[in-house]
PDB file of C-alpha atoms in Angstrom:
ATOM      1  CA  UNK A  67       0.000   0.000   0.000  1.00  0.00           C
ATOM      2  CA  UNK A  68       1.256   3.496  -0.714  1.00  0.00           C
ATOM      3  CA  UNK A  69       1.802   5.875   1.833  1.00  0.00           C
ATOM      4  CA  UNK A  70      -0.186   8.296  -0.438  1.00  0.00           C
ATOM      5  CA  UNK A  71      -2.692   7.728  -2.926  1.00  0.00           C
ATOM      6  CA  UNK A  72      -4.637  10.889  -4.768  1.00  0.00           C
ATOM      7  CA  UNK A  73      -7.418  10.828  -6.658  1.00  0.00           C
ATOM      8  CA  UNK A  74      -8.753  13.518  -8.995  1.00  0.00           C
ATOM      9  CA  UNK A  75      -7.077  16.188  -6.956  1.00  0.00           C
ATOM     10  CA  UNK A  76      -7.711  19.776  -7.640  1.00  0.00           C
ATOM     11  CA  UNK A  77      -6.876  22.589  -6.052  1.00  0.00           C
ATOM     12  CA  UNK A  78      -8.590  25.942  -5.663  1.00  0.00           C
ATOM     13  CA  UNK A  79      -9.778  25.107  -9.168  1.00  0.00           C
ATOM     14  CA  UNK A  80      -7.027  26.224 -10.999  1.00  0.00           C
ATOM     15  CA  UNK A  81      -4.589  22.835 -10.088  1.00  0.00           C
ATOM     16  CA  UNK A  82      -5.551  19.597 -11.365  1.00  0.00           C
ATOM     17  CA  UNK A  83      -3.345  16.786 -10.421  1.00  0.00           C
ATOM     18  CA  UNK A  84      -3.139  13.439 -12.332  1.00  0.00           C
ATOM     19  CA  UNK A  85      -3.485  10.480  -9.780  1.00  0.00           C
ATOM     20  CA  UNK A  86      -0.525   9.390  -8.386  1.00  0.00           C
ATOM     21  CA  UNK A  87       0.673   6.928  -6.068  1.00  0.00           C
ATOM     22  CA  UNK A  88       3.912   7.925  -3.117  1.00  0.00           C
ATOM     23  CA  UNK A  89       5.657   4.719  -2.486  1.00  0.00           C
ATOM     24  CA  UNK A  90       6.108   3.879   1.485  1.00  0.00           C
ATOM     25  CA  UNK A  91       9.862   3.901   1.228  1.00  0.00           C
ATOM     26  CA  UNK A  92      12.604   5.908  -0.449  1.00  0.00           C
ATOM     27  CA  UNK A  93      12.533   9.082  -1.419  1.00  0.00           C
ATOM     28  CA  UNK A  94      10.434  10.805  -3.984  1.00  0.00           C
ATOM     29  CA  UNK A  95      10.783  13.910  -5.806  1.00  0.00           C
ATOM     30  CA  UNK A  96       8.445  16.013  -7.511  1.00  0.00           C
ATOM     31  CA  UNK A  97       9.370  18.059 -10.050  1.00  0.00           C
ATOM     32  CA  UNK A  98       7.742  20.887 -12.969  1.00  0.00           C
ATOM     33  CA  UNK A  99       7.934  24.354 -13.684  1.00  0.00           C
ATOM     34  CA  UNK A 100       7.421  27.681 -11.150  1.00  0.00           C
ATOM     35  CA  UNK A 101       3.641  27.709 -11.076  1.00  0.00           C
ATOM     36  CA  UNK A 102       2.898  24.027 -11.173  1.00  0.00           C
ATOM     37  CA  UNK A 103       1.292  22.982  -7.777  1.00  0.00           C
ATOM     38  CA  UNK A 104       4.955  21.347  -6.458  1.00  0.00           C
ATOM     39  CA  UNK A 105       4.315  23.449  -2.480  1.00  0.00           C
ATOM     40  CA  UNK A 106       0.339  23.309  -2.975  1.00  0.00           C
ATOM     41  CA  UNK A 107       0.946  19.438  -3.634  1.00  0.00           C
ATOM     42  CA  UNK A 108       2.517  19.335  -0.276  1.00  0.00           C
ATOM     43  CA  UNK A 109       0.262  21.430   1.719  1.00  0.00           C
ATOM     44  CA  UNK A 110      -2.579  19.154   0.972  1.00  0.00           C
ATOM     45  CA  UNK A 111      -0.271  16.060   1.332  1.00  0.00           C
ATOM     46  CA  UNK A 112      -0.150  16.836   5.517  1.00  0.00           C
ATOM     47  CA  UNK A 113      -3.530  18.652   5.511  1.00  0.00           C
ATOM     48  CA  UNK A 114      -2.224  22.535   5.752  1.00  0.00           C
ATOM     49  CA  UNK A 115      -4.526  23.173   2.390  1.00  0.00           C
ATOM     50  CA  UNK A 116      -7.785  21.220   1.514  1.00  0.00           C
ATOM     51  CA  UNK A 117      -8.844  20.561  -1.905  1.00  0.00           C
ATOM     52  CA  UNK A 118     -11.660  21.477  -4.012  1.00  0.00           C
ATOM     53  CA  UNK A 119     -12.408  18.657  -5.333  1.00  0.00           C
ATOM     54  CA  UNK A 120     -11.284  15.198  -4.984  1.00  0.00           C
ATOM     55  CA  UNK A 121      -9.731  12.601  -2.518  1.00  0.00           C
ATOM     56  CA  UNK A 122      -6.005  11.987  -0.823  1.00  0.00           C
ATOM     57  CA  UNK A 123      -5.516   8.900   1.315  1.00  0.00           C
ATOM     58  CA  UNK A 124      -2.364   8.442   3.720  1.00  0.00           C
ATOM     59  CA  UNK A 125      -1.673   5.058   4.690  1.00  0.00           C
ATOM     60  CA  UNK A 126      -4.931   3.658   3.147  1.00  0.00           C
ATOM     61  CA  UNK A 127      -7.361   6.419   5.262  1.00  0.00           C
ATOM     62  CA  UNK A 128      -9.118   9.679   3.553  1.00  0.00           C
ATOM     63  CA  UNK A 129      -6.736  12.711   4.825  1.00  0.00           C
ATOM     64  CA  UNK A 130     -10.249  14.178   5.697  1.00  0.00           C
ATOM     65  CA  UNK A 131     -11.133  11.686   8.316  1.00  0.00           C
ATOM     66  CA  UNK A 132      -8.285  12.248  10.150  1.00  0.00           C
ATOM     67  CA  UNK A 133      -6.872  14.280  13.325  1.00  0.00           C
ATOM     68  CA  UNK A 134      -5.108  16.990  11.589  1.00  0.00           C
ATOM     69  CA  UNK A 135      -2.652  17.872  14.423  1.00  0.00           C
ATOM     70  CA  UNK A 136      -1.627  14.415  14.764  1.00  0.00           C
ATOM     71  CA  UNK A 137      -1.371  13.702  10.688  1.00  0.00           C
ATOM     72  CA  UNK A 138       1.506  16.656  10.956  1.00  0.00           C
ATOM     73  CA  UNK A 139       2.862  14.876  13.777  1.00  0.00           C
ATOM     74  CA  UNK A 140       3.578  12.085  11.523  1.00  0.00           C
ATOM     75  CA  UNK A 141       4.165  13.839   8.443  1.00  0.00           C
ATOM     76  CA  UNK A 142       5.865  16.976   8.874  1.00  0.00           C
ATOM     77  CA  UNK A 143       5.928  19.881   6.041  1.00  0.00           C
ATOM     78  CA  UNK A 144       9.205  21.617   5.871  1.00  0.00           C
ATOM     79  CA  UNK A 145       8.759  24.492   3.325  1.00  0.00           C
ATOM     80  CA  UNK A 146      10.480  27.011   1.380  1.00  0.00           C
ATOM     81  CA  UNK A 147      10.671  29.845   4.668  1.00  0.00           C
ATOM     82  CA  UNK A 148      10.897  28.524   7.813  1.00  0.00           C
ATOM     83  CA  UNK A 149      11.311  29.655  11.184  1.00  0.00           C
ATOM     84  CA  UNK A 150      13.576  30.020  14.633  1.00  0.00           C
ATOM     85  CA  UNK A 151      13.522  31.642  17.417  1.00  0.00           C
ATOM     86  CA  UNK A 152      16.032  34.582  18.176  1.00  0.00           C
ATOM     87  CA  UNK A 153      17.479  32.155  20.466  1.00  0.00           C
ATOM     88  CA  UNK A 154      20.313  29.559  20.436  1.00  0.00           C
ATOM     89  CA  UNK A 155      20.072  25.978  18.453  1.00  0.00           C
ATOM     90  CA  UNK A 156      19.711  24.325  21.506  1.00  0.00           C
ATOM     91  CA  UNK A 157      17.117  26.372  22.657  1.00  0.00           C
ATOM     92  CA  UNK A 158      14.935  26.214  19.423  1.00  0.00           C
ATOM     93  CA  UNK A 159      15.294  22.155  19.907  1.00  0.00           C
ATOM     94  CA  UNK A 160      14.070  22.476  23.107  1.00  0.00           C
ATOM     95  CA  UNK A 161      11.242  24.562  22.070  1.00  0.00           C
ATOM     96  CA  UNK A 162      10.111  22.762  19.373  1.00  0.00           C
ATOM     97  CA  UNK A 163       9.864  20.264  21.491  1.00  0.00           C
ATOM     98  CA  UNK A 164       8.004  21.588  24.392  1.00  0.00           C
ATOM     99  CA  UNK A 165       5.384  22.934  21.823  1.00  0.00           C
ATOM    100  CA  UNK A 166       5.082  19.055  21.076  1.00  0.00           C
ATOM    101  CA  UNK A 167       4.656  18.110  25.184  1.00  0.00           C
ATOM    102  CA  UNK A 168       7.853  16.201  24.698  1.00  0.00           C
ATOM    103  CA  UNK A 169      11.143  16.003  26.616  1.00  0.00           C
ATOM    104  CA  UNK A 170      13.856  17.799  25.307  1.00  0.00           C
ATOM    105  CA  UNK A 171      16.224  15.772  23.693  1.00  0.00           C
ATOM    106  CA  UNK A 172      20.237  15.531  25.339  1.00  0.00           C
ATOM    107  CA  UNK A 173      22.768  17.678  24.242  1.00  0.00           C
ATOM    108  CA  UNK A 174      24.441  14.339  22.272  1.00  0.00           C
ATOM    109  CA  UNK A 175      21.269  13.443  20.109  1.00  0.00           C
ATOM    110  CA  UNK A 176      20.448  17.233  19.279  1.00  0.00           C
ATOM    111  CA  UNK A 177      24.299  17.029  17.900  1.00  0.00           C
ATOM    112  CA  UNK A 178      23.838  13.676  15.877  1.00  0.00           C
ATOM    113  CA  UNK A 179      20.819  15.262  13.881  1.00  0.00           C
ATOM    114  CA  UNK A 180      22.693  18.803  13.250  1.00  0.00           C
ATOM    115  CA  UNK A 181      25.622  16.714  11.596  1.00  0.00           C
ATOM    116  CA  UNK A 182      23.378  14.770   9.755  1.00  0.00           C
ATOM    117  CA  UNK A 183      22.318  18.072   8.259  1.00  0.00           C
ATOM    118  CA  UNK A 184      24.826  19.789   7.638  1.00  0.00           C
ATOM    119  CA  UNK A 185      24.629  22.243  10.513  1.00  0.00           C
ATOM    120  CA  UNK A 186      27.289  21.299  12.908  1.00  0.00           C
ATOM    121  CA  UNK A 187      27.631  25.001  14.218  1.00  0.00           C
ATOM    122  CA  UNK A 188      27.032  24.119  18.230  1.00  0.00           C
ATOM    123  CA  UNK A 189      24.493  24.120  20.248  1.00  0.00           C
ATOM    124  CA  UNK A 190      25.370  27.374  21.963  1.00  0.00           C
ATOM    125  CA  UNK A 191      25.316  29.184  18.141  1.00  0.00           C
ATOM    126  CA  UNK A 192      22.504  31.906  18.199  1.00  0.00           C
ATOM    127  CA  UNK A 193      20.154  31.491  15.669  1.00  0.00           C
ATOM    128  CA  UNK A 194      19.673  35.027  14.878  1.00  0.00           C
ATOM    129  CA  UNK A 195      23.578  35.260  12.981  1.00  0.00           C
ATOM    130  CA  UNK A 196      22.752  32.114  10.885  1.00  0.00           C
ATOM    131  CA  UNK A 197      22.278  32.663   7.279  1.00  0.00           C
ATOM    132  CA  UNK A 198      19.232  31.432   5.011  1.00  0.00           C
ATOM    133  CA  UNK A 199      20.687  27.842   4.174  1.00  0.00           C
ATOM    134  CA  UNK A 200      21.905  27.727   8.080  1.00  0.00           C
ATOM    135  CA  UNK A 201      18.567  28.162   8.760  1.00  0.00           C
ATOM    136  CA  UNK A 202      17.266  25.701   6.576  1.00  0.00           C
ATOM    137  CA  UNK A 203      19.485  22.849   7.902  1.00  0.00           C
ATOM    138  CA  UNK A 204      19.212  23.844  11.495  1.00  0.00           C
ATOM    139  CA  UNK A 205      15.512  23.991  11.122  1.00  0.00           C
ATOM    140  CA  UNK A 206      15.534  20.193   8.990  1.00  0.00           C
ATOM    141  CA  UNK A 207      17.261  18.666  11.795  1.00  0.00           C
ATOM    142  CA  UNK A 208      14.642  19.897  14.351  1.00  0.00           C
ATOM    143  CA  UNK A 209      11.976  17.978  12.196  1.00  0.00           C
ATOM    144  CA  UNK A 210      13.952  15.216  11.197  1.00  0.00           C
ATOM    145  CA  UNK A 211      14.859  14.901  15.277  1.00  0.00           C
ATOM    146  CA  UNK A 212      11.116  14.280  15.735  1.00  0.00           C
ATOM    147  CA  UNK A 213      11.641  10.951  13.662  1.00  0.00           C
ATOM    148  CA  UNK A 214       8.311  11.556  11.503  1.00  0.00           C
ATOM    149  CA  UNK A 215       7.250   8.953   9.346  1.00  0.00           C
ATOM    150  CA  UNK A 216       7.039  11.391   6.515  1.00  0.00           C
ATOM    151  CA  UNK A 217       8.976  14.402   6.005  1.00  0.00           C
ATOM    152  CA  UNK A 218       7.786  16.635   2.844  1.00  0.00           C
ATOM    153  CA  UNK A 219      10.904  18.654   1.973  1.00  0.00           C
ATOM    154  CA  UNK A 220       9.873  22.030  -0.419  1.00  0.00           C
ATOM    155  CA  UNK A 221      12.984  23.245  -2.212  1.00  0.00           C
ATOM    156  CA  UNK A 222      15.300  21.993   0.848  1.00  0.00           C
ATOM    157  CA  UNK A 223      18.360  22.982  -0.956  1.00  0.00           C
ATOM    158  CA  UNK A 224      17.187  26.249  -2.465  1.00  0.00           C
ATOM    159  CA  UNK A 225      19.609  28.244  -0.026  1.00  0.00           C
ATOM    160  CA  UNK A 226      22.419  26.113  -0.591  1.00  0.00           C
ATOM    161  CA  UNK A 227      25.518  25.863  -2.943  1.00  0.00           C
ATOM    162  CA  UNK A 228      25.893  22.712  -4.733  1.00  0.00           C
ATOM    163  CA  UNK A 229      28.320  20.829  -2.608  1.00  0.00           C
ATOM    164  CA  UNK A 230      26.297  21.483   0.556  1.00  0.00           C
ATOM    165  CA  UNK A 231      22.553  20.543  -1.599  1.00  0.00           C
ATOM    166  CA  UNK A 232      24.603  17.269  -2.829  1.00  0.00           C
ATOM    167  CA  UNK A 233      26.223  16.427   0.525  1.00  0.00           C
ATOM    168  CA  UNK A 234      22.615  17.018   2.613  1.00  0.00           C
ATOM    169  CA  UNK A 235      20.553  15.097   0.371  1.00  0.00           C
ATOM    170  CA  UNK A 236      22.806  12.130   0.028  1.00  0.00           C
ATOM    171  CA  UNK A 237      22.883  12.054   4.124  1.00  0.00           C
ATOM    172  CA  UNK A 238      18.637  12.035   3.864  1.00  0.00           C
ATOM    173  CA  UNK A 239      18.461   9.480   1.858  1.00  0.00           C
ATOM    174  CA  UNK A 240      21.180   7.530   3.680  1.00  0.00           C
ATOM    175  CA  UNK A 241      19.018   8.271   7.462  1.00  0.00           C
ATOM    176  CA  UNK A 242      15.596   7.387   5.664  1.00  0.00           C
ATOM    177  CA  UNK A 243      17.315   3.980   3.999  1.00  0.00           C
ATOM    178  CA  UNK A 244      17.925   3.206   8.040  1.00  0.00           C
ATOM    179  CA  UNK A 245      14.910   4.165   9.396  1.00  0.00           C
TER     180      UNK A 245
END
């Protein structure tokens, strides 16, 4: 069973999707031109748009029949701007995380999933003198720290130069090959 499954999909009228079918492991990519429906795709993939018209099942079950806070607790939307707090990387983890009702996770873990993107810059870093792409990677190893069963990357490596992009990526797919 795919993890999602569309069917006649539109979008605020304007997008119509064809039906498609997201395997439950690996990584996909979707690709077009500016303008397609790529980041609307996405939004209605973890329920932060709804469609006109249409149906999207995750894991078998109607997206509309489901708990939306808990759907995005499973499959988390990174997209294109996202956001920290003018505070230090270990203090965004940690408040992430109490938004969540979770314990924070120790100073080793919150380490492991900053290397694994790319953002080894210490915990102790403020947030506020990182650029764009810091941001970006800091930010994608919050979410990925969450261990989500789906996590719905839009542009990731927009901020990045190429060796960073190719070096991120290839650690993602590595991580999600283990999980």
């Amino acid at each position: 069973m795919p993890i999602f499954r569309t069917e006649n999909l539109r979008f605020l009228n304007m997008l119509s999707y064809k039906d498609i079918e997201i395997p439950r492991s690996g990584m996909t990519f979707i690709k077009g031109p500016s303008g397609a429906g790529k980041s609307s795709l996405l939004k209605l993939f973890n329920a932060s748009a709804s469609p006109s018209s249409g149906s999207i099942y995750y894991e078998g079950q109607k997206l509309e029949s489901l708990d939306t806070v808990e759907l995005r607790k499973e499959v988390i939307l990174i997209g294109q701007s996202v956001y920290l707090f003018d505070e230090s990387i270990e203090e965004n983890f940690k408040l992430y995380y109490s938004y969540r009702d979770l314990p924070s996770p120790d100073e080793e873990t919150m380490l492991y999933y900053l290397r694994l993107c790319e953002a080894d810059f210490g915990l102790l870093k403020s947030c506020v003198s990182l650029s764009g792409g810091e941001h970006q990677r800091v930010y994608i190893a919050i979410c990925l720290s969450f261990l989500p069963k789906v996590l719905l990357l839009d542009e990731p490596t927009s901020a990045l130069d190429l060796e960073t992009a190719r070096t991120l990526l290839k650690k993602l797919k590595e991580f999600g090959a283990e999980k």
